[in-house]
mmCIF file of C-alpha atoms in Angstrom:
data_model
loop_
_atom_site.group_PDB
_atom_site.id
_atom_site.type_symbol
_atom_site.label_atom_id
_atom_site.label_comp_id
_atom_site.label_asym_id
_atom_site.label_seq_id
_atom_site.Cartn_x
_atom_site.Cartn_y
_atom_site.Cartn_z
ATOM 1 C CA MET A 115 98.837 -21.434 -35.305
ATOM 2 C CA ALA A 116 100.325 -23.907 -32.817
ATOM 3 C CA LYS A 117 102.051 -22.671 -29.682
ATOM 4 C CA THR A 118 105.762 -23.299 -29.285
ATOM 5 C CA ASN A 119 106.667 -25.856 -26.650
ATOM 6 C CA PHE A 120 109.328 -23.942 -24.761
ATOM 7 C CA SER A 121 109.761 -26.713 -22.193
ATOM 8 C CA TYR A 122 110.782 -29.152 -24.912
ATOM 9 C CA GLU A 123 113.220 -26.671 -26.448
ATOM 10 C CA LYS A 124 114.731 -25.882 -23.061
ATOM 11 C CA ARG A 125 115.145 -29.571 -22.273
ATOM 12 C CA GLN A 126 116.875 -30.156 -25.605
ATOM 13 C CA ARG A 127 119.308 -27.292 -24.886
ATOM 14 C CA GLU A 128 120.014 -28.731 -21.435
ATOM 15 C CA LEU A 129 120.661 -32.188 -22.887
ATOM 16 C CA GLU A 130 123.042 -30.712 -25.454
ATOM 17 C CA LYS A 131 124.951 -28.811 -22.759
ATOM 18 C CA LYS A 132 125.196 -31.962 -20.647
ATOM 19 C CA LYS A 133 126.456 -33.955 -23.624
ATOM 20 C CA LYS A 134 129.137 -31.355 -24.375
ATOM 21 C CA ALA A 135 130.182 -31.230 -20.709
ATOM 22 C CA ASP A 136 130.454 -35.027 -20.594
ATOM 23 C CA GLU A 137 132.582 -35.057 -23.744
ATOM 24 C CA LYS A 138 134.841 -32.357 -22.319
ATOM 25 C CA ALA A 139 135.241 -34.264 -19.054
ATOM 26 C CA LYS A 140 136.056 -37.416 -21.018
ATOM 27 C CA ARG A 141 138.724 -35.582 -23.045
ATOM 28 C CA LYS A 142 140.240 -34.167 -19.852
ATOM 29 C CA LEU A 143 140.305 -37.618 -18.281
ATOM 30 C CA GLU A 144 141.969 -39.094 -21.372
ATOM 31 C CA ALA A 145 144.541 -36.288 -21.364
ATOM 32 C CA LYS A 146 145.410 -37.048 -17.743
ATOM 33 C CA SER A 147 145.708 -40.761 -18.413
ATOM 34 C CA THR A 148 148.009 -40.174 -21.419
ATOM 35 C CA PRO A 149 150.195 -37.199 -20.455
ATOM 36 C CA GLY A 150 152.845 -38.118 -23.034
ATOM 37 C CA GLU A 151 151.275 -36.202 -25.890
ATOM 38 C CA ALA A 152 150.307 -32.935 -24.208
ATOM 39 C CA GLY A 153 152.871 -33.004 -21.393
ATOM 40 C CA GLU A 154 155.920 -33.392 -23.619
ATOM 41 C CA THR A 155 154.928 -30.479 -25.808
ATOM 42 C CA VAL A 156 154.611 -28.157 -22.815
ATOM 43 C CA GLU A 157 157.905 -29.338 -21.324
ATOM 44 C CA GLN A 158 159.720 -28.782 -24.610
ATOM 45 C CA ASP A 159 158.391 -25.235 -24.826
ATOM 46 C CA ASP A 160 159.515 -24.515 -21.250
ATOM 47 C CA ASP A 161 163.001 -25.891 -21.931
ATOM 48 C CA THR A 162 163.481 -23.763 -25.035
ATOM 49 C CA GLU A 163 162.386 -20.618 -23.198
ATOM 50 C CA ALA A 164 164.753 -21.331 -20.316
ATOM 51 C CA ALA A 165 167.648 -21.974 -22.690
ATOM 52 C CA ALA A 166 167.098 -18.848 -24.782
ATOM 53 C CA PRO A 167 168.191 -16.233 -22.165
ATOM 54 C CA GLU A 168 171.392 -18.173 -21.465
ATOM 55 C CA ALA A 169 172.266 -18.147 -25.172
ATOM 56 C CA GLN A 170 171.700 -14.410 -25.388
ATOM 57 C CA ASN A 171 173.833 -13.556 -22.331
ATOM 58 C CA PRO A 172 176.921 -15.822 -22.331
ATOM 59 C CA ALA A 173 178.661 -13.728 -19.629
#
């Protein structure tokens, strides 16, 4: 029976991790360059939370 080439398998895992990290970094960079999509959603959520306590306590 042939021996398993652990070095090859390890290298493939490392390449896959690097590829995923690069894709994640690219997504983060794109999100920073286009803050309209993600930024507006967060701001809207913050505004609704801030407005809710005022509506509950009108005094």
